[in-house]
């Protein structure tokens, strides 16, 4: 893991390219639309692909329905905001619209298209019927390995969230409709919210949903009171990113906002409340050496996570650490995917 889930989606373009090629060979009249992180950060590269007709740059909440309506009506969709389109060899690049603000007005997510087997997921040695949802949209942090920093500059993003009542309305609906036994929140930092908001959300969730759940959060956001609320809600697990236990790597290279003391303190709150935790750690970071890796091992010892997870650094496009890696010849431009 490298901070943001979206970062990992950057690599899925290779699979998407192959799928697009198969679709084009099967039926050249089917419009092919790409959206997500890679088309947003590398729009010109993406739209130049011979298998792609349209790409959505940025959010598609309003753009995608508008494009689909245009296609259905036999129009070309070349003038839709957030959409790049190709027509007769010409590329049409349209400006982005403002971010969608009123999350409470959105329809509930529809999972009917998924095979029911997709809901069966492993957790801590068991199989649960799991749902995936996000109550906070966005991330204000400026970590150099994460695409959120670039996206924040692109759209001047700010943290958006559902109201507690609206969030629980949807979660209760999803639980009953899909017979869920577990919920996973994909918020970049679940605890980055006012304590009053968490209290209200926690009470409503306990009263009306009551499913065990997992979260991801930043140690900087963790307080004793927030952990107490999570325990009362029935939390099953919390994941916290350490990434590196070396102070220089964390502050100067990764630009993390949380300190080593924050990490130990945050994990201790969960530990003392008997709540399962996992830590995220990265290896192979720029300027890292053997001694700095052992700093990461040592901070995990002090933090005492239930599970310590690790992965290797990957220089994702449009991140600051990608440029640092290339500039310092850790990767050549030809080697960086």
PDB file of N, CA and C in Angstrom, residues 164-261:
ATOM      1  N   UNK A 164     -24.235  12.946   8.983  1.00  0.00           N
ATOM      2  CA  UNK A 164     -24.401  11.675   9.704  1.00  0.00           C
ATOM      3  C   UNK A 164     -25.712  10.961   9.381  1.00  0.00           C
ATOM      4  N   UNK A 165     -26.814  11.705   9.353  1.00  0.00           N
ATOM      5  CA  UNK A 165     -28.127  11.096   9.093  1.00  0.00           C
ATOM      6  C   UNK A 165     -28.179  10.484   7.698  1.00  0.00           C
ATOM      7  N   UNK A 166     -27.688  11.214   6.695  1.00  0.00           N
ATOM      8  CA  UNK A 166     -27.710  10.717   5.320  1.00  0.00           C
ATOM      9  C   UNK A 166     -26.807   9.497   5.172  1.00  0.00           C
ATOM     10  N   UNK A 167     -25.633   9.534   5.796  1.00  0.00           N
ATOM     11  CA  UNK A 167     -24.703   8.405   5.711  1.00  0.00           C
ATOM     12  C   UNK A 167     -25.329   7.136   6.284  1.00  0.00           C
ATOM     13  N   UNK A 168     -25.936   7.258   7.440  1.00  0.00           N
ATOM     14  CA  UNK A 168     -26.515   6.079   8.096  1.00  0.00           C
ATOM     15  C   UNK A 168     -27.754   5.590   7.349  1.00  0.00           C
ATOM     16  N   UNK A 169     -28.504   6.495   6.751  1.00  0.00           N
ATOM     17  CA  UNK A 169     -29.639   6.075   5.922  1.00  0.00           C
ATOM     18  C   UNK A 169     -29.177   5.102   4.837  1.00  0.00           C
ATOM     19  N   UNK A 170     -28.094   5.470   4.152  1.00  0.00           N
ATOM     20  CA  UNK A 170     -27.612   4.609   3.065  1.00  0.00           C
ATOM     21  C   UNK A 170     -27.008   3.322   3.593  1.00  0.00           C
ATOM     22  N   UNK A 171     -26.243   3.416   4.665  1.00  0.00           N
ATOM     23  CA  UNK A 171     -25.615   2.215   5.217  1.00  0.00           C
ATOM     24  C   UNK A 171     -26.661   1.214   5.700  1.00  0.00           C
ATOM     25  N   UNK A 172     -27.720   1.715   6.319  1.00  0.00           N
ATOM     26  CA  UNK A 172     -28.800   0.831   6.767  1.00  0.00           C
ATOM     27  C   UNK A 172     -29.480   0.169   5.572  1.00  0.00           C
ATOM     28  N   UNK A 173     -29.683   0.939   4.508  1.00  0.00           N
ATOM     29  CA  UNK A 173     -30.276   0.400   3.284  1.00  0.00           C
ATOM     30  C   UNK A 173     -29.392  -0.693   2.681  1.00  0.00           C
ATOM     31  N   UNK A 174     -28.090  -0.429   2.589  1.00  0.00           N
ATOM     32  CA  UNK A 174     -27.166  -1.401   1.999  1.00  0.00           C
ATOM     33  C   UNK A 174     -27.086  -2.671   2.839  1.00  0.00           C
ATOM     34  N   UNK A 175     -27.078  -2.497   4.137  1.00  0.00           N
ATOM     35  CA  UNK A 175     -27.021  -3.664   5.021  1.00  0.00           C
ATOM     36  C   UNK A 175     -28.205  -4.595   4.786  1.00  0.00           C
ATOM     37  N   UNK A 176     -29.397  -4.022   4.728  1.00  0.00           N
ATOM     38  CA  UNK A 176     -30.599  -4.837   4.582  1.00  0.00           C
ATOM     39  C   UNK A 176     -30.722  -5.422   3.179  1.00  0.00           C
ATOM     40  N   UNK A 177     -30.411  -4.620   2.159  1.00  0.00           N
ATOM     41  CA  UNK A 177     -30.602  -5.098   0.786  1.00  0.00           C
ATOM     42  C   UNK A 177     -29.623  -6.200   0.415  1.00  0.00           C
ATOM     43  N   UNK A 178     -28.363  -6.065   0.871  1.00  0.00           N
ATOM     44  CA  UNK A 178     -27.331  -7.025   0.453  1.00  0.00           C
ATOM     45  C   UNK A 178     -26.910  -7.969   1.573  1.00  0.00           C
ATOM     46  N   UNK A 179     -27.639  -7.939   2.679  1.00  0.00           N
ATOM     47  CA  UNK A 179     -27.419  -8.872   3.796  1.00  0.00           C
ATOM     48  C   UNK A 179     -25.963  -8.823   4.300  1.00  0.00           C
ATOM     49  N   UNK A 180     -25.482  -7.631   4.481  1.00  0.00           N
ATOM     50  CA  UNK A 180     -24.092  -7.439   4.880  1.00  0.00           C
ATOM     51  C   UNK A 180     -23.869  -7.840   6.343  1.00  0.00           C
ATOM     52  N   UNK A 181     -22.675  -8.364   6.602  1.00  0.00           N
ATOM     53  CA  UNK A 181     -22.270  -8.670   7.976  1.00  0.00           C
ATOM     54  C   UNK A 181     -21.039  -7.869   8.389  1.00  0.00           C
ATOM     55  N   UNK A 182     -20.510  -7.068   7.461  1.00  0.00           N
ATOM     56  CA  UNK A 182     -19.290  -6.312   7.746  1.00  0.00           C
ATOM     57  C   UNK A 182     -19.249  -5.102   6.815  1.00  0.00           C
ATOM     58  N   UNK A 183     -18.667  -4.010   7.315  1.00  0.00           N
ATOM     59  CA  UNK A 183     -18.533  -2.804   6.501  1.00  0.00           C
ATOM     60  C   UNK A 183     -17.075  -2.334   6.538  1.00  0.00           C
ATOM     61  N   UNK A 184     -16.555  -1.990   5.368  1.00  0.00           N
ATOM     62  CA  UNK A 184     -15.220  -1.423   5.290  1.00  0.00           C
ATOM     63  C   UNK A 184     -15.313   0.008   4.778  1.00  0.00           C
ATOM     64  N   UNK A 185     -14.836   0.946   5.588  1.00  0.00           N
ATOM     65  CA  UNK A 185     -14.823   2.344   5.185  1.00  0.00           C
ATOM     66  C   UNK A 185     -13.507   2.669   4.498  1.00  0.00           C
ATOM     67  N   UNK A 186     -13.612   3.257   3.304  1.00  0.00           N
ATOM     68  CA  UNK A 186     -12.431   3.563   2.504  1.00  0.00           C
ATOM     69  C   UNK A 186     -12.020   5.034   2.594  1.00  0.00           C
ATOM     70  N   UNK A 187     -12.514   5.753   3.576  1.00  0.00           N
ATOM     71  CA  UNK A 187     -12.089   7.134   3.773  1.00  0.00           C
ATOM     72  C   UNK A 187     -10.565   7.182   3.896  1.00  0.00           C
ATOM     73  N   UNK A 188      -9.947   8.182   3.281  1.00  0.00           N
ATOM     74  CA  UNK A 188      -8.496   8.332   3.413  1.00  0.00           C
ATOM     75  C   UNK A 188      -8.100   8.481   4.877  1.00  0.00           C
ATOM     76  N   UNK A 189      -8.919   9.209   5.630  1.00  0.00           N
ATOM     77  CA  UNK A 189      -8.702   9.363   7.073  1.00  0.00           C
ATOM     78  C   UNK A 189     -10.077   9.448   7.723  1.00  0.00           C
ATOM     79  N   UNK A 190     -10.564   8.325   8.205  1.00  0.00           N
ATOM     80  CA  UNK A 190     -11.920   8.235   8.747  1.00  0.00           C
ATOM     81  C   UNK A 190     -12.132   9.182   9.923  1.00  0.00           C
ATOM     82  N   UNK A 191     -11.091   9.417  10.714  1.00  0.00           N
ATOM     83  CA  UNK A 191     -11.226  10.234  11.921  1.00  0.00           C
ATOM     84  C   UNK A 191     -10.970  11.717  11.668  1.00  0.00           C
ATOM     85  N   UNK A 192     -10.743  12.100  10.424  1.00  0.00           N
ATOM     86  CA  UNK A 192     -10.548  13.517  10.114  1.00  0.00           C
ATOM     87  C   UNK A 192     -11.914  14.182   9.993  1.00  0.00           C
ATOM     88  N   UNK A 193     -12.541  14.393  11.109  1.00  0.00           N
ATOM     89  CA  UNK A 193     -13.849  15.029  11.152  1.00  0.00           C
ATOM     90  C   UNK A 193     -14.044  15.627  12.538  1.00  0.00           C
ATOM     91  N   UNK A 194     -14.877  16.654  12.668  1.00  0.00           N
ATOM     92  CA  UNK A 194     -15.124  17.230  13.993  1.00  0.00           C
ATOM     93  C   UNK A 194     -15.655  16.180  14.952  1.00  0.00           C
ATOM     94  N   UNK A 195     -15.293  16.299  16.212  1.00  0.00           N
ATOM     95  CA  UNK A 195     -15.700  15.301  17.193  1.00  0.00           C
ATOM     96  C   UNK A 195     -17.220  15.247  17.309  1.00  0.00           C
ATOM     97  N   UNK A 196     -17.902  16.397  17.147  1.00  0.00           N
ATOM     98  CA  UNK A 196     -19.367  16.406  17.218  1.00  0.00           C
ATOM     99  C   UNK A 196     -19.969  15.575  16.093  1.00  0.00           C
ATOM    100  N   UNK A 197     -19.361  15.652  14.918  1.00  0.00           N
ATOM    101  CA  UNK A 197     -19.824  14.868  13.764  1.00  0.00           C
ATOM    102  C   UNK A 197     -19.641  13.382  14.039  1.00  0.00           C
ATOM    103  N   UNK A 198     -18.492  13.000  14.595  1.00  0.00           N
ATOM    104  CA  UNK A 198     -18.228  11.588  14.881  1.00  0.00           C
ATOM    105  C   UNK A 198     -19.177  11.073  15.956  1.00  0.00           C
ATOM    106  N   UNK A 199     -19.454  11.886  16.970  1.00  0.00           N
ATOM    107  CA  UNK A 199     -20.383  11.459  18.023  1.00  0.00           C
ATOM    108  C   UNK A 199     -21.760  11.158  17.440  1.00  0.00           C
ATOM    109  N   UNK A 200     -22.259  12.073  16.607  1.00  0.00           N
ATOM    110  CA  UNK A 200     -23.587  11.883  16.021  1.00  0.00           C
ATOM    111  C   UNK A 200     -23.602  10.684  15.089  1.00  0.00           C
ATOM    112  N   UNK A 201     -22.586  10.598  14.227  1.00  0.00           N
ATOM    113  CA  UNK A 201     -22.506   9.466  13.306  1.00  0.00           C
ATOM    114  C   UNK A 201     -22.399   8.157  14.075  1.00  0.00           C
ATOM    115  N   UNK A 202     -21.565   8.136  15.119  1.00  0.00           N
ATOM    116  CA  UNK A 202     -21.364   6.922  15.894  1.00  0.00           C
ATOM    117  C   UNK A 202     -22.630   6.442  16.564  1.00  0.00           C
ATOM    118  N   UNK A 203     -23.401   7.351  17.128  1.00  0.00           N
ATOM    119  CA  UNK A 203     -24.637   6.968  17.798  1.00  0.00           C
ATOM    120  C   UNK A 203     -25.661   6.425  16.819  1.00  0.00           C
ATOM    121  N   UNK A 204     -25.815   7.120  15.688  1.00  0.00           N
ATOM    122  CA  UNK A 204     -26.761   6.658  14.669  1.00  0.00           C
ATOM    123  C   UNK A 204     -26.345   5.303  14.107  1.00  0.00           C
ATOM    124  N   UNK A 205     -25.044   5.134  13.871  1.00  0.00           N
ATOM    125  CA  UNK A 205     -24.547   3.871  13.324  1.00  0.00           C
ATOM    126  C   UNK A 205     -24.809   2.729  14.304  1.00  0.00           C
ATOM    127  N   UNK A 206     -24.538   2.963  15.576  1.00  0.00           N
ATOM    128  CA  UNK A 206     -24.763   1.932  16.592  1.00  0.00           C
ATOM    129  C   UNK A 206     -26.233   1.557  16.679  1.00  0.00           C
ATOM    130  N   UNK A 207     -27.121   2.555  16.626  1.00  0.00           N
ATOM    131  CA  UNK A 207     -28.551   2.312  16.789  1.00  0.00           C
ATOM    132  C   UNK A 207     -29.181   1.637  15.585  1.00  0.00           C
ATOM    133  N   UNK A 208     -28.710   1.971  14.370  1.00  0.00           N
ATOM    134  CA  UNK A 208     -29.437   1.550  13.178  1.00  0.00           C
ATOM    135  C   UNK A 208     -28.692   0.572  12.276  1.00  0.00           C
ATOM    136  N   UNK A 209     -27.380   0.493  12.395  1.00  0.00           N
ATOM    137  CA  UNK A 209     -26.601  -0.408  11.534  1.00  0.00           C
ATOM    138  C   UNK A 209     -25.931  -1.496  12.380  1.00  0.00           C
ATOM    139  N   UNK A 210     -25.009  -1.100  13.223  1.00  0.00           N
ATOM    140  CA  UNK A 210     -24.426  -2.028  14.188  1.00  0.00           C
ATOM    141  C   UNK A 210     -23.503  -3.091  13.629  1.00  0.00           C
ATOM    142  N   UNK A 211     -23.056  -2.929  12.382  1.00  0.00           N
ATOM    143  CA  UNK A 211     -22.142  -3.925  11.815  1.00  0.00           C
ATOM    144  C   UNK A 211     -20.721  -3.689  12.298  1.00  0.00           C
ATOM    145  N   UNK A 212     -19.939  -4.750  12.528  1.00  0.00           N
ATOM    146  CA  UNK A 212     -18.497  -4.548  12.724  1.00  0.00           C
ATOM    147  C   UNK A 212     -17.908  -3.931  11.466  1.00  0.00           C
ATOM    148  N   UNK A 213     -16.851  -3.165  11.631  1.00  0.00           N
ATOM    149  CA  UNK A 213     -16.318  -2.429  10.494  1.00  0.00           C
ATOM    150  C   UNK A 213     -14.829  -2.178  10.669  1.00  0.00           C
ATOM    151  N   UNK A 214     -14.191  -1.809   9.567  1.00  0.00           N
ATOM    152  CA  UNK A 214     -12.782  -1.435   9.600  1.00  0.00           C
ATOM    153  C   UNK A 214     -12.626  -0.043   9.012  1.00  0.00           C
ATOM    154  N   UNK A 215     -11.563   0.647   9.431  1.00  0.00           N
ATOM    155  CA  UNK A 215     -11.299   2.004   8.942  1.00  0.00           C
ATOM    156  C   UNK A 215      -9.825   2.154   8.621  1.00  0.00           C
ATOM    157  N   UNK A 216      -9.511   3.236   7.902  1.00  0.00           N
ATOM    158  CA  UNK A 216      -8.145   3.696   7.730  1.00  0.00           C
ATOM    159  C   UNK A 216      -8.075   5.116   8.282  1.00  0.00           C
ATOM    160  N   UNK A 217      -7.009   5.431   8.984  1.00  0.00           N
ATOM    161  CA  UNK A 217      -6.894   6.760   9.563  1.00  0.00           C
ATOM    162  C   UNK A 217      -5.435   7.146   9.708  1.00  0.00           C
ATOM    163  N   UNK A 218      -5.199   8.439   9.905  1.00  0.00           N
ATOM    164  CA  UNK A 218      -3.852   8.954  10.128  1.00  0.00           C
ATOM    165  C   UNK A 218      -3.616   9.064  11.625  1.00  0.00           C
ATOM    166  N   UNK A 219      -2.460   8.636  12.120  1.00  0.00           N
ATOM    167  CA  UNK A 219      -2.204   8.747  13.567  1.00  0.00           C
ATOM    168  C   UNK A 219      -2.429  10.145  14.120  1.00  0.00           C
ATOM    169  N   UNK A 220      -2.213  11.160  13.285  1.00  0.00           N
ATOM    170  CA  UNK A 220      -2.375  12.544  13.719  1.00  0.00           C
ATOM    171  C   UNK A 220      -3.818  12.855  14.125  1.00  0.00           C
ATOM    172  N   UNK A 221      -4.777  12.099  13.568  1.00  0.00           N
ATOM    173  CA  UNK A 221      -6.195  12.355  13.823  1.00  0.00           C
ATOM    174  C   UNK A 221      -6.748  11.579  15.004  1.00  0.00           C
ATOM    175  N   UNK A 222      -5.972  10.670  15.549  1.00  0.00           N
ATOM    176  CA  UNK A 222      -6.468   9.767  16.580  1.00  0.00           C
ATOM    177  C   UNK A 222      -6.405  10.424  17.961  1.00  0.00           C
ATOM    178  N   UNK A 223      -7.527  10.357  18.679  1.00  0.00           N
ATOM    179  CA  UNK A 223      -7.569  10.792  20.075  1.00  0.00           C
ATOM    180  C   UNK A 223      -8.199   9.691  20.915  1.00  0.00           C
ATOM    181  N   UNK A 224      -8.016   9.777  22.217  1.00  0.00           N
ATOM    182  CA  UNK A 224      -8.589   8.787  23.121  1.00  0.00           C
ATOM    183  C   UNK A 224     -10.117   8.771  23.008  1.00  0.00           C
ATOM    184  N   UNK A 225     -10.725   9.957  22.925  1.00  0.00           N
ATOM    185  CA  UNK A 225     -12.191  10.028  22.839  1.00  0.00           C
ATOM    186  C   UNK A 225     -12.696   9.419  21.537  1.00  0.00           C
ATOM    187  N   UNK A 226     -12.015   9.681  20.432  1.00  0.00           N
ATOM    188  CA  UNK A 226     -12.450   9.122  19.150  1.00  0.00           C
ATOM    189  C   UNK A 226     -12.366   7.595  19.159  1.00  0.00           C
ATOM    190  N   UNK A 227     -11.329   7.047  19.761  1.00  0.00           N
ATOM    191  CA  UNK A 227     -11.201   5.589  19.843  1.00  0.00           C
ATOM    192  C   UNK A 227     -12.311   5.014  20.711  1.00  0.00           C
ATOM    193  N   UNK A 228     -12.671   5.710  21.775  1.00  0.00           N
ATOM    194  CA  UNK A 228     -13.774   5.264  22.625  1.00  0.00           C
ATOM    195  C   UNK A 228     -15.075   5.204  21.833  1.00  0.00           C
ATOM    196  N   UNK A 229     -15.323   6.218  21.003  1.00  0.00           N
ATOM    197  CA  UNK A 229     -16.520   6.227  20.163  1.00  0.00           C
ATOM    198  C   UNK A 229     -16.489   5.060  19.182  1.00  0.00           C
ATOM    199  N   UNK A 230     -15.339   4.832  18.563  1.00  0.00           N
ATOM    200  CA  UNK A 230     -15.214   3.715  17.620  1.00  0.00           C
ATOM    201  C   UNK A 230     -15.504   2.378  18.305  1.00  0.00           C
ATOM    202  N   UNK A 231     -15.017   2.219  19.531  1.00  0.00           N
ATOM    203  CA  UNK A 231     -15.252   0.969  20.266  1.00  0.00           C
ATOM    204  C   UNK A 231     -16.738   0.791  20.535  1.00  0.00           C
ATOM    205  N   UNK A 232     -17.420   1.867  20.915  1.00  0.00           N
ATOM    206  CA  UNK A 232     -18.858   1.801  21.169  1.00  0.00           C
ATOM    207  C   UNK A 232     -19.631   1.501  19.891  1.00  0.00           C
ATOM    208  N   UNK A 233     -19.092   1.901  18.741  1.00  0.00           N
ATOM    209  CA  UNK A 233     -19.721   1.617  17.454  1.00  0.00           C
ATOM    210  C   UNK A 233     -19.546   0.164  17.039  1.00  0.00           C
ATOM    211  N   UNK A 234     -18.551  -0.522  17.613  1.00  0.00           N
ATOM    212  CA  UNK A 234     -18.300  -1.913  17.262  1.00  0.00           C
ATOM    213  C   UNK A 234     -17.193  -2.109  16.252  1.00  0.00           C
ATOM    214  N   UNK A 235     -16.202  -1.229  16.253  1.00  0.00           N
ATOM    215  CA  UNK A 235     -15.099  -1.346  15.301  1.00  0.00           C
ATOM    216  C   UNK A 235     -14.390  -2.688  15.438  1.00  0.00           C
ATOM    217  N   UNK A 236     -14.004  -3.259  14.301  1.00  0.00           N
ATOM    218  CA  UNK A 236     -13.285  -4.526  14.291  1.00  0.00           C
ATOM    219  C   UNK A 236     -11.796  -4.337  14.061  1.00  0.00           C
ATOM    220  N   UNK A 237     -11.410  -3.286  13.290  1.00  0.00           N
ATOM    221  CA  UNK A 237      -9.991  -3.108  12.968  1.00  0.00           C
ATOM    222  C   UNK A 237      -9.748  -1.690  12.469  1.00  0.00           C
ATOM    223  N   UNK A 238      -8.553  -1.182  12.782  1.00  0.00           N
ATOM    224  CA  UNK A 238      -8.132   0.130  12.290  1.00  0.00           C
ATOM    225  C   UNK A 238      -6.762  -0.006  11.642  1.00  0.00           C
ATOM    226  N   UNK A 239      -6.615   0.577  10.456  1.00  0.00           N
ATOM    227  CA  UNK A 239      -5.330   0.569   9.750  1.00  0.00           C
ATOM    228  C   UNK A 239      -4.731   1.964   9.803  1.00  0.00           C
ATOM    229  N   UNK A 240      -3.459   2.037  10.191  1.00  0.00           N
ATOM    230  CA  UNK A 240      -2.771   3.313  10.302  1.00  0.00           C
ATOM    231  C   UNK A 240      -1.457   3.230   9.535  1.00  0.00           C
ATOM    232  N   UNK A 241      -1.160   4.270   8.750  1.00  0.00           N
ATOM    233  CA  UNK A 241       0.053   4.274   7.944  1.00  0.00           C
ATOM    234  C   UNK A 241       1.239   4.764   8.766  1.00  0.00           C
ATOM    235  N   UNK A 242       2.295   3.963   8.810  1.00  0.00           N
ATOM    236  CA  UNK A 242       3.580   4.385   9.363  1.00  0.00           C
ATOM    237  C   UNK A 242       4.497   4.798   8.218  1.00  0.00           C
ATOM    238  N   UNK A 243       4.561   3.968   7.189  1.00  0.00           N
ATOM    239  CA  UNK A 243       5.360   4.161   5.979  1.00  0.00           C
ATOM    240  C   UNK A 243       6.852   4.083   6.255  1.00  0.00           C
ATOM    241  N   UNK A 244       7.381   4.949   7.110  1.00  0.00           N
ATOM    242  CA  UNK A 244       8.800   4.883   7.479  1.00  0.00           C
ATOM    243  C   UNK A 244       8.957   5.304   8.930  1.00  0.00           C
ATOM    244  N   UNK A 245       9.853   4.635   9.620  1.00  0.00           N
ATOM    245  CA  UNK A 245      10.135   4.988  11.011  1.00  0.00           C
ATOM    246  C   UNK A 245      11.311   5.930  11.157  1.00  0.00           C
ATOM    247  N   UNK A 246      11.862   6.363  10.034  1.00  0.00           N
ATOM    248  CA  UNK A 246      12.987   7.287  10.078  1.00  0.00           C
ATOM    249  C   UNK A 246      12.473   8.717   9.980  1.00  0.00           C
ATOM    250  N   UNK A 247      12.871   9.580  10.898  1.00  0.00           N
ATOM    251  CA  UNK A 247      12.336  10.935  10.963  1.00  0.00           C
ATOM    252  C   UNK A 247      12.658  11.739   9.707  1.00  0.00           C
ATOM    253  N   UNK A 248      13.868  11.606   9.182  1.00  0.00           N
ATOM    254  CA  UNK A 248      14.244  12.347   7.979  1.00  0.00           C
ATOM    255  C   UNK A 248      13.399  11.906   6.783  1.00  0.00           C
ATOM    256  N   UNK A 249      13.261  10.605   6.596  1.00  0.00           N
ATOM    257  CA  UNK A 249      12.460  10.096   5.489  1.00  0.00           C
ATOM    258  C   UNK A 249      11.015  10.563   5.618  1.00  0.00           C
ATOM    259  N   UNK A 250      10.464  10.464   6.810  1.00  0.00           N
ATOM    260  CA  UNK A 250       9.054  10.813   7.020  1.00  0.00           C
ATOM    261  C   UNK A 250       8.791  12.288   6.748  1.00  0.00           C
ATOM    262  N   UNK A 251       9.576  13.167   7.373  1.00  0.00           N
ATOM    263  CA  UNK A 251       9.287  14.594   7.309  1.00  0.00           C
ATOM    264  C   UNK A 251       9.783  15.250   6.021  1.00  0.00           C
ATOM    265  N   UNK A 252      10.980  14.913   5.602  1.00  0.00           N
ATOM    266  CA  UNK A 252      11.598  15.597   4.469  1.00  0.00           C
ATOM    267  C   UNK A 252      11.253  14.961   3.135  1.00  0.00           C
ATOM    268  N   UNK A 253      11.283  13.641   3.069  1.00  0.00           N
ATOM    269  CA  UNK A 253      11.057  12.939   1.802  1.00  0.00           C
ATOM    270  C   UNK A 253       9.575  12.649   1.574  1.00  0.00           C
ATOM    271  N   UNK A 254       8.879  12.139   2.595  1.00  0.00           N
ATOM    272  CA  UNK A 254       7.473  11.773   2.443  1.00  0.00           C
ATOM    273  C   UNK A 254       6.512  12.910   2.794  1.00  0.00           C
ATOM    274  N   UNK A 255       6.996  13.884   3.568  1.00  0.00           N
ATOM    275  CA  UNK A 255       6.186  15.026   4.025  1.00  0.00           C
ATOM    276  C   UNK A 255       4.930  14.574   4.766  1.00  0.00           C
ATOM    277  N   UNK A 256       5.136  13.655   5.682  1.00  0.00           N
ATOM    278  CA  UNK A 256       4.051  13.208   6.539  1.00  0.00           C
ATOM    279  C   UNK A 256       3.766  14.261   7.610  1.00  0.00           C
ATOM    280  N   UNK A 257       2.496  14.388   7.984  1.00  0.00           N
ATOM    281  CA  UNK A 257       2.130  15.383   8.995  1.00  0.00           C
ATOM    282  C   UNK A 257       2.220  14.831  10.403  1.00  0.00           C
ATOM    283  N   UNK A 258       2.187  13.511  10.540  1.00  0.00           N
ATOM    284  CA  UNK A 258       2.205  12.901  11.863  1.00  0.00           C
ATOM    285  C   UNK A 258       3.638  12.612  12.295  1.00  0.00           C
ATOM    286  N   UNK A 259       3.887  12.734  13.584  1.00  0.00           N
ATOM    287  CA  UNK A 259       5.213  12.490  14.139  1.00  0.00           C
ATOM    288  C   UNK A 259       5.323  11.044  14.610  1.00  0.00           C
ATOM    289  N   UNK A 260       6.531  10.646  14.973  1.00  0.00           N
ATOM    290  CA  UNK A 260       6.730   9.303  15.527  1.00  0.00           C
ATOM    291  C   UNK A 260       5.987   9.160  16.844  1.00  0.00           C
ATOM    292  N   UNK A 261       5.943  10.239  17.634  1.00  0.00           N
ATOM    293  CA  UNK A 261       5.178  10.203  18.887  1.00  0.00           C
ATOM    294  C   UNK A 261       3.690  10.020  18.609  1.00  0.00           C
TER     295      UNK A 261
END
